[in-house]
């Protein structure tokens, strides 16, 4: 279990992280979400001991983090890059050795992973000669080669094509069953919704919402409807029963005002618009995210 | 410790394969050879052909004696260096003879000619007229001989014995002997001292600049591809710093080793005098400690930059600081006992180069060695600490270069 308590990080005149606390249990994917500049990366860097917090503590398995903690963490940063002039095997071996792996074990594991990701034929190739997708794979291997207990993925799917994304997603799921602690930082809400069971949403360095995905959806659920229609939507969007509306082409997600039941709402709109489909839905994480961040601004 | 070794090994192996390293390995000794050995070779090499020299002397006093004395100089003990040709023609005016001789020189009929103007008995003026300014050695010989003839003639005119005159004219040369420990004598030749000490200082500076540039470049790469974040989440910044410095120092030592082998090869073929390798062990000590000291400074300052351009500026700046001891070396060697040299041999930035010089010029007292080594040792530790602090923050700051004010704040920040 990773525990972050009252974490504050102040840069010159700006509070990047303002008193946040959360726990990450093993065997779950913890989504660290927020818009750009929310303080996600700063939080991650603090956990990784890259920067020192202004105040607050981080505990790992009930202990304050020590130097050997560095050997138990894996990190896939958002911005990727490798030593371009060096060979795949050399780079992987270097970072595995930096995580205190024994030489033989490291070599074995590297070959296993290169095979698993289908790039074993590039073992002795220079990084600069690989395609971007394959370079990303090398970097992914770099973050998990030493069988870390805590893995932090910052936008893990960027730069991968759909097939590789699927492959990486499956690998990440496999880490759950191995009981690893996994933090996933992203602003792709669809990805987060599919993968994360715990969510920590932050903005301007502060917590906005946290909890399990289910409970968050429940808090927001109950009065969301989805309609498909033909005709002019403006007649609906002006109704007082509508709290907010996101319209797409012939399709809209509507959040009803409090105390308005979906069935009552259905009755009122049937004569205003040509309705093809009506359903009561759970709000998407994307919707929750946008609403919460907008609400923050106001 | 383990991680430091891993980093050092990586830095060493990755850099030793780079083109810039291999090039510097070859180019540097080449440049140094060109700058240090070639001039001495050129200056010492006598021309191997006989020069035909004309003489215009209306007094008739000098020609015979001059050609007699100067034709004693032989190439390989057989062929004379100079053959003299009397151009004096009493039927023509001196101006006419001069004009003819000038045009003969232009047509390469002879190398040049001596124009001797005789005024009153004790005043003559001599010109050597040729297409190019004559070699130092030739002119010195002409002067010596002409002076000798003049003085001998005057003395014998006053009735003084020629033998006595010769004796009076004998020059006394002061030979410099440096007394080494155990009363050993070491003959010192200024040029040899100068160049051998200079070679070591130049080597040190070039190595620092080369490897410093490599270091800054690799730091920029790690910053721009964010590998630095993975590195710092795998080891402490002190380990990273130490690993890089050790790796680079090993690289430097490899360079020295290879250059030494080249040097020994050159000594074997008698191009470099054996004298250059006197006191090599203590010098090596200063060399290594100096290298570590400068590299540490480089790491601290280098971690601040984030673009290739800034790196260029900053390495130029550091290089200028490094060249300072080389500039100081010249007055230092001319006056080794001066206060300035004493003073500079206790300043960390100049200790390595000044000590390298002092080992060549004088017998350095043991207390001086111990004190300077202690100063260097302490300085290395202090710069290591300061550099580590700048490094820790610098490697993670991107974009704008920090102002001096910000740097001071970084230094004050607690870990």
XYZ file of C-alpha atoms in Angstrom, chain A residues 9 12 41 45 48-52 67 69-71 73 75-77 79-87 90-91 93-95 97-100 103 139 142, chain B residues 2-7 9-11 14 17 218 221-222 224-236 239-240 244 392 396 398 406 409 413-415:
76
model
C 4.886 21.093 -3.078
C 8.685 29.715 -6.456
C 3.256 15.121 -12.743
C 7.708 13.120 -9.216
C 9.278 8.857 -7.161
C 11.676 10.874 -5.034
C 12.685 12.952 -8.042
C 11.749 16.106 -6.174
C 11.405 16.644 -2.457
C 16.700 4.392 -0.601
C 12.370 1.935 -2.320
C 13.932 3.182 -5.575
C 14.549 -0.431 -6.612
C 9.392 1.328 -8.401
C 8.172 4.625 -14.016
C 6.988 5.239 -17.534
C 7.166 9.003 -18.033
C 7.616 12.234 -22.487
C 9.617 9.353 -23.826
C 13.155 9.104 -25.052
C 16.112 6.780 -24.965
C 19.823 6.854 -25.689
C 19.485 6.947 -29.457
C 22.993 5.792 -30.320
C 22.958 2.805 -28.008
C 21.786 -0.745 -28.557
C 22.686 -2.240 -23.601
C 20.101 0.351 -22.600
C 20.698 -3.824 -19.180
C 21.887 -0.463 -17.859
C 18.545 0.422 -16.342
C 21.358 -2.955 -13.325
C 20.496 0.461 -11.897
C 17.524 -1.234 -10.243
C 20.007 -3.591 -8.595
C 23.463 -9.430 -14.459
C 10.702 2.078 -22.785
C 12.445 -0.508 -19.026
C 27.100 -0.647 -6.806
C 25.026 1.893 -8.697
C 27.902 4.354 -8.912
C 29.918 1.633 -10.582
C 27.054 0.797 -12.960
C 26.753 4.458 -13.983
C 30.754 1.805 -16.475
C 27.912 2.974 -18.709
C 29.364 6.456 -19.128
C 29.211 4.553 -24.188
C 32.714 4.327 -28.566
C 25.067 13.724 -22.553
C 20.402 14.439 -24.055
C 19.194 12.952 -20.801
C 15.631 16.448 -23.301
C 14.520 12.826 -23.502
C 13.559 12.815 -19.814
C 15.722 9.795 -19.107
C 17.039 11.875 -16.266
C 13.736 11.316 -14.460
C 14.115 7.574 -14.713
C 17.744 7.801 -13.647
C 16.887 9.923 -10.629
C 14.070 7.574 -9.672
C 16.571 4.705 -9.794
C 19.470 6.186 -7.893
C 20.279 9.266 -5.819
C 25.306 8.512 -7.036
C 24.570 9.770 -10.527
C 29.499 10.312 -14.132
C 20.127 17.978 -8.155
C 15.244 18.782 -13.482
C 14.151 22.972 -18.126
C 18.460 31.621 -8.366
C 18.932 29.986 -3.726
C 18.132 24.836 -0.369
C 18.237 21.938 2.058
C 18.212 18.413 0.796
